[in-house]
Tab-separated table of C-alpha atoms and ligand atoms in Angstrom:
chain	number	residue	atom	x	y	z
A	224	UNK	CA	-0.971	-5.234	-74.052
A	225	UNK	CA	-2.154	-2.032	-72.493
A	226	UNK	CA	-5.932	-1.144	-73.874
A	227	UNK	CA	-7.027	1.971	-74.861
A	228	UNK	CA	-9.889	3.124	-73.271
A	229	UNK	CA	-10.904	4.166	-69.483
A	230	UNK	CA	-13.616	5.278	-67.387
A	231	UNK	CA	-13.976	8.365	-65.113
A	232	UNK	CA	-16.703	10.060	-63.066
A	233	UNK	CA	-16.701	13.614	-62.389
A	234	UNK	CA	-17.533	12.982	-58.377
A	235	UNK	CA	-20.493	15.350	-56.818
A	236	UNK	CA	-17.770	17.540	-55.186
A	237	UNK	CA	-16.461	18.712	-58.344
A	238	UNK	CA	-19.693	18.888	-60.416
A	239	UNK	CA	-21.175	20.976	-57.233
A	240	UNK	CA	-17.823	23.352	-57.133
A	241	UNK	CA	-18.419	24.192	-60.885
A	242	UNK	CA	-15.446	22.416	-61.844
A	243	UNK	CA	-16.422	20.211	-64.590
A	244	UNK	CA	-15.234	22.626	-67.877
A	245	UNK	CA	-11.896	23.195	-66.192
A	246	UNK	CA	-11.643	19.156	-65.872
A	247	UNK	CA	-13.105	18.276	-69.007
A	248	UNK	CA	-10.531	20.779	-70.830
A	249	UNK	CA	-7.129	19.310	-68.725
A	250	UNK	CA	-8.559	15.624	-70.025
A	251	UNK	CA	-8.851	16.505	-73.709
A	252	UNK	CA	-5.794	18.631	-73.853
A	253	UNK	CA	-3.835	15.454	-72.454
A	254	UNK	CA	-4.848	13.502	-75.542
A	255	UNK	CA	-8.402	11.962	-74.153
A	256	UNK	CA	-10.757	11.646	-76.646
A	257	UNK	CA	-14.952	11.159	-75.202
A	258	UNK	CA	-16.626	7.614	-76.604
A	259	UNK	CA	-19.759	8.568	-74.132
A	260	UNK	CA	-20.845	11.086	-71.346
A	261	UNK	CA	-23.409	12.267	-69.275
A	262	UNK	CA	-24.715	14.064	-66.623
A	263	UNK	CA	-26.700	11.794	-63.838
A	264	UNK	CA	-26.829	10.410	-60.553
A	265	UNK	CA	-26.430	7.539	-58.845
A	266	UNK	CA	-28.559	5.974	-55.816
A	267	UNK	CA	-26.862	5.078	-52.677
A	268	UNK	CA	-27.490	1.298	-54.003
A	269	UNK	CA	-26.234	1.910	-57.290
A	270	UNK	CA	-23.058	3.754	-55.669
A	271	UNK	CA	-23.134	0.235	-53.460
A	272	UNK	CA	-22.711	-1.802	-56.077
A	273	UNK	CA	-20.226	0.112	-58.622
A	274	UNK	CA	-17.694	0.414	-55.636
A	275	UNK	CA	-18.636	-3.103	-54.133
A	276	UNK	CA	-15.108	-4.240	-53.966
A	277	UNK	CA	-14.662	-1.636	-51.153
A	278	UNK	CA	-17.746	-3.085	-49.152
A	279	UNK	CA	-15.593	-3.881	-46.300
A	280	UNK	CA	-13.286	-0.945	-45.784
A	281	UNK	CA	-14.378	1.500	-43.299
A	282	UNK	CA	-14.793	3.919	-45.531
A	283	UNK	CA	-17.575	2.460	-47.960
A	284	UNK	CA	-20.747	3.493	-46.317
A	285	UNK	CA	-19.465	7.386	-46.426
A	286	UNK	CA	-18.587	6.433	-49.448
A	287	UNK	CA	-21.940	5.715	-50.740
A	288	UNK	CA	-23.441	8.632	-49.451
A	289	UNK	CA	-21.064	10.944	-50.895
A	290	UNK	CA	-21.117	9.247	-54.384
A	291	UNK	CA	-24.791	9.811	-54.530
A	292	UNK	CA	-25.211	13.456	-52.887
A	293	UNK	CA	-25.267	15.199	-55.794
A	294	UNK	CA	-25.103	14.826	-59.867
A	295	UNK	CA	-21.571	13.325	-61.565
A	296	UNK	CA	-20.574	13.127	-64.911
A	297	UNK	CA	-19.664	9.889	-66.076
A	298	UNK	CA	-17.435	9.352	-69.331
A	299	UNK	CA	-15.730	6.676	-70.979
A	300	UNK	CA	-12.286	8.084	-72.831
A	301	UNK	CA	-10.074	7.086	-75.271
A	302	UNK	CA	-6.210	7.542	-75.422
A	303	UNK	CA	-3.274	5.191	-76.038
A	304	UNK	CA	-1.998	3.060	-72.609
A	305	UNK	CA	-5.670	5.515	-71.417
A	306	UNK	CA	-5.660	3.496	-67.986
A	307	UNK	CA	-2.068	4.424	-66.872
A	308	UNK	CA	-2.058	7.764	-68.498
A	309	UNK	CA	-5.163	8.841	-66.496
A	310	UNK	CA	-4.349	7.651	-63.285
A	311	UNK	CA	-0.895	9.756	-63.951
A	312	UNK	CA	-3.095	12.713	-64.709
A	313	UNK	CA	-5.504	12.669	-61.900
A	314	UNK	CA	-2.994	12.042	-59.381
A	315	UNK	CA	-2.999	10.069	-55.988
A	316	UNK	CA	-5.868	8.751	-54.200
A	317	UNK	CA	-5.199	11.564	-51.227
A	318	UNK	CA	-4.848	15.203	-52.941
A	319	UNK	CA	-2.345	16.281	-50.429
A	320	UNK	CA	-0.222	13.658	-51.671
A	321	UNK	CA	-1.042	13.805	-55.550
A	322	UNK	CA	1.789	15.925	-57.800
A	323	UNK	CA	1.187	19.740	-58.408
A	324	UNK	CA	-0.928	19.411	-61.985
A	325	UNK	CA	-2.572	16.975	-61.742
A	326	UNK	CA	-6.770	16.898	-61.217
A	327	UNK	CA	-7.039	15.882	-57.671
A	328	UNK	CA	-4.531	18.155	-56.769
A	329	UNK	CA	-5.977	21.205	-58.728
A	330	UNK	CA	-10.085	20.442	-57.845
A	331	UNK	CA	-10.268	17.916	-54.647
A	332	UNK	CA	-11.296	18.869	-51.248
A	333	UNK	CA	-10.248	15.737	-49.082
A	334	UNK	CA	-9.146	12.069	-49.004
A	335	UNK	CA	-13.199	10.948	-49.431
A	336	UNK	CA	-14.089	14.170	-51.831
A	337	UNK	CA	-11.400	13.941	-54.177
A	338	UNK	CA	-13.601	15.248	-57.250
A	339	UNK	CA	-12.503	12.180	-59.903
A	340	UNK	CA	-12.586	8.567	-60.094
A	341	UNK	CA	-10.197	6.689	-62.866
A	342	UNK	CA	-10.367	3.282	-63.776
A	343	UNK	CA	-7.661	0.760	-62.520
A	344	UNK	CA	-7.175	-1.820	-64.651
A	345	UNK	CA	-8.402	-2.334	-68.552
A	346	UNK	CA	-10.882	-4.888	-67.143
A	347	UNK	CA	-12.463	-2.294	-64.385
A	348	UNK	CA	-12.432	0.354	-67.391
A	349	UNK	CA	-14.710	-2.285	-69.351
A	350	UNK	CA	-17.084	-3.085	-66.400
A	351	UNK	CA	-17.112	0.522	-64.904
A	352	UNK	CA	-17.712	2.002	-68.362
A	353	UNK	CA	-20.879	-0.445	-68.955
A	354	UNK	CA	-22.230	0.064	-65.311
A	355	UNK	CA	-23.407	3.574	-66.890
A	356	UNK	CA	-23.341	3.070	-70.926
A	357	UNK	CA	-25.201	0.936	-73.387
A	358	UNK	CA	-23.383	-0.126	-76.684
A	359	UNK	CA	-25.813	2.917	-78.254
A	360	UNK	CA	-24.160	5.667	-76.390
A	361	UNK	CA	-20.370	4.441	-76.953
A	362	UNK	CA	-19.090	6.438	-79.890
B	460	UDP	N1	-11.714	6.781	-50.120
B	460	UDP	C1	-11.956	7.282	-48.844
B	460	UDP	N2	-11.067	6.992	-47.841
B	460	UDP	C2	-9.970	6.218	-48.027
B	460	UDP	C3	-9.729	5.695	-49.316
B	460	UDP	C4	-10.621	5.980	-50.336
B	460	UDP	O1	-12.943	7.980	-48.647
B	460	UDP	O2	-9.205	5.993	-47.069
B	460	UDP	C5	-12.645	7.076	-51.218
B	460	UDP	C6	-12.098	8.076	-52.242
B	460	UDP	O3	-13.187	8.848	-52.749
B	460	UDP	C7	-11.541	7.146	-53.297
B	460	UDP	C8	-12.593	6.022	-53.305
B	460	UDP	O4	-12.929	5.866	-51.932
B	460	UDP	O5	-11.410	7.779	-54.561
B	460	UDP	C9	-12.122	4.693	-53.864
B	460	UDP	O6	-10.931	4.315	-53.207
B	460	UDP	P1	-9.694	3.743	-54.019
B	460	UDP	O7	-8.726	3.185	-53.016
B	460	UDP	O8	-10.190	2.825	-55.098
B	460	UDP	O9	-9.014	5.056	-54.644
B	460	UDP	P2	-8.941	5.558	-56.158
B	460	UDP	O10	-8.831	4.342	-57.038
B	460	UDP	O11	-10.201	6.357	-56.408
B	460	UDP	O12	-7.719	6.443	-56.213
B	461	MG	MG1	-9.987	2.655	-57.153
């Protein structure tokens, strides 16, 4: 059965644009509701280690340093089938190939700077959403 929460990060792109009220609003009006946020950032380790599973792509170390130029907002959300659903609403991986509406297609710049990460399965939402929260800031 499909869980119910998911994990996102506001990426440094988006944060730096000024985008994060216009994002924040298209999440809750789809339904989302916020179990934790906040505003931080991560360490080129720390961006090592939550994307670890792309260590050998070419892509990881710009990755890294992108991930951790700037402040994100990290948030775990709440919303019926919220893994699926949010994918669907932040679109594909590439903007120039995500639908018209969606987040990456309103707010990303590029392939690498594609202002919001989603969650992929209900067991990355779990692991991804205690990478940044403790049970004491998970409402
Ligand atoms: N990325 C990149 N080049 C690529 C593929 C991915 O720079 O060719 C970056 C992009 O920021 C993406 C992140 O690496 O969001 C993680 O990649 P993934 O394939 O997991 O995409 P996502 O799940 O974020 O859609
Ligand atoms: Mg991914």
């Amino acid at each position: 059965m499909a869980g119910n929460t998911t994990f996102t990060m506001i990426k440094p792109d988006a944060v730096q644009n000024g985008y994060i009220g216009d994002i924040l609003a298209i999440i809750l009006k789809n339904g989302f509701k916020i179990r934790a946020m906040k505003l931080t950032r991560l360490t080129p380790e720390l961006a090592g280690k939550f994307y670890a599973i792309h260590r050998e792509r070419p892509f990881y170390g710009e990755l890294c340093t992108y991930m951790s130029s700037g402040p994100i907002v990290a948030a775990i959300l709440e919303k019926d089938n919220a893994v699926e659903d949010f994918r669907r609403l932040i679109g594909a991986t590439d903007p120039a190939k995500a639908e018209e509406g969606t987040i990456r297609r309103l707010f990303a710049r590029s392939l690498a700077e594609n202002a919001i990460h989603g969650s992929d399965s209900d067991d990355n939402a779990l692991v991804e959403g205690r990478f940044f929260f403790s049970e004491f800031e998970m409402y």
